[in-house]
Short mmCIF file of C-alpha atoms in Angstrom, two decimals:
data_model
loop_
_atom_site.label_atom_id
_atom_site.label_comp_id
_atom_site.label_asym_id
_atom_site.label_seq_id
_atom_site.Cartn_x
_atom_site.Cartn_y
_atom_site.Cartn_z
CA MET A 1 129.73 150.33 227.25
CA PHE A 2 126.84 149.77 224.57
CA VAL A 3 126.28 153.65 224.19
CA ASN A 4 129.73 154.06 223.13
CA MET A 5 129.85 150.05 220.41
CA LEU A 6 126.18 151.78 219.05
CA ARG A 7 128.27 155.77 218.94
CA GLU A 8 131.14 153.77 217.01
CA HIS A 9 128.98 151.89 214.30
CA ILE A 10 127.16 155.10 213.52
CA ASP A 11 130.31 156.93 212.48
CA ARG A 12 131.74 154.27 210.85
CA PHE A 13 128.30 153.37 208.51
CA GLY A 14 125.95 155.84 209.66
CA VAL A 15 122.65 156.07 209.19
CA ALA A 16 119.38 155.34 207.05
CA PRO A 17 117.62 159.11 205.19
CA ASP A 18 114.54 157.74 208.17
CA GLY A 19 116.85 157.73 210.97
CA ARG A 20 117.24 154.08 211.07
CA GLN A 21 120.52 152.21 212.17
CA LEU A 22 120.81 148.65 211.02
CA SER A 23 119.27 147.82 207.53
CA GLY A 24 118.70 144.98 204.67
CA GLU A 25 121.20 143.90 202.02
CA ALA A 26 119.45 145.60 199.30
CA GLY A 27 119.18 148.53 201.89
CA GLY A 28 115.15 148.36 203.11
CA ARG A 29 114.18 147.76 205.53
CA VAL A 30 115.70 144.44 207.83
CA GLY A 31 113.13 141.22 207.43
CA THR A 32 111.41 139.15 210.21
CA THR A 33 113.26 136.05 209.02
CA ALA A 34 116.71 137.94 209.57
CA HIS A 35 115.98 139.36 212.31
CA GLY A 36 114.60 136.13 214.11
CA ARG A 37 117.66 134.31 212.98
CA THR A 38 120.18 136.88 214.40
CA TRP A 39 118.19 137.30 217.60
CA ALA A 40 118.64 133.01 218.01
CA ARG A 41 122.19 133.21 217.32
CA ALA A 42 122.67 136.44 219.18
CA ARG A 43 120.73 134.63 222.26
CA GLU A 44 122.57 131.40 221.84
CA ASP A 45 125.76 133.73 221.86
CA ALA A 46 124.68 135.41 225.51
CA LEU A 47 123.16 132.58 227.16
CA GLY A 48 124.29 129.51 225.67
CA LEU A 49 123.24 127.60 223.78
CA GLY A 50 120.84 124.46 227.10
CA GLU A 51 120.19 129.03 229.23
CA HIS A 52 118.57 130.75 225.30
CA ALA A 53 114.99 129.28 224.95
CA VAL A 54 114.58 129.56 229.56
CA GLY A 55 113.13 132.46 230.67
CA PHE A 56 111.48 135.85 229.37
CA VAL A 57 115.36 137.74 229.10
CA ALA A 58 115.63 135.03 226.09
CA ASP A 59 112.36 136.23 224.54
CA ARG A 60 112.49 137.46 221.08
CA PRO A 61 111.03 141.08 221.51
CA SER A 62 108.08 142.02 220.44
CA ARG A 63 106.81 145.02 218.32
#
């Protein structure tokens, strides 16, 4: 399912010249702050407000 969604996204929006699939508003890299905010919202949506801070699954991925 995720692969299909990713393929549809690439078909619709393409990729950056360096191969990145997501870019910032100005076309560059997604900033750390924006990434952190987006990841926090995704955790809340996926896990619920009470669960998103529990356990390593909820942690923000490291680089």
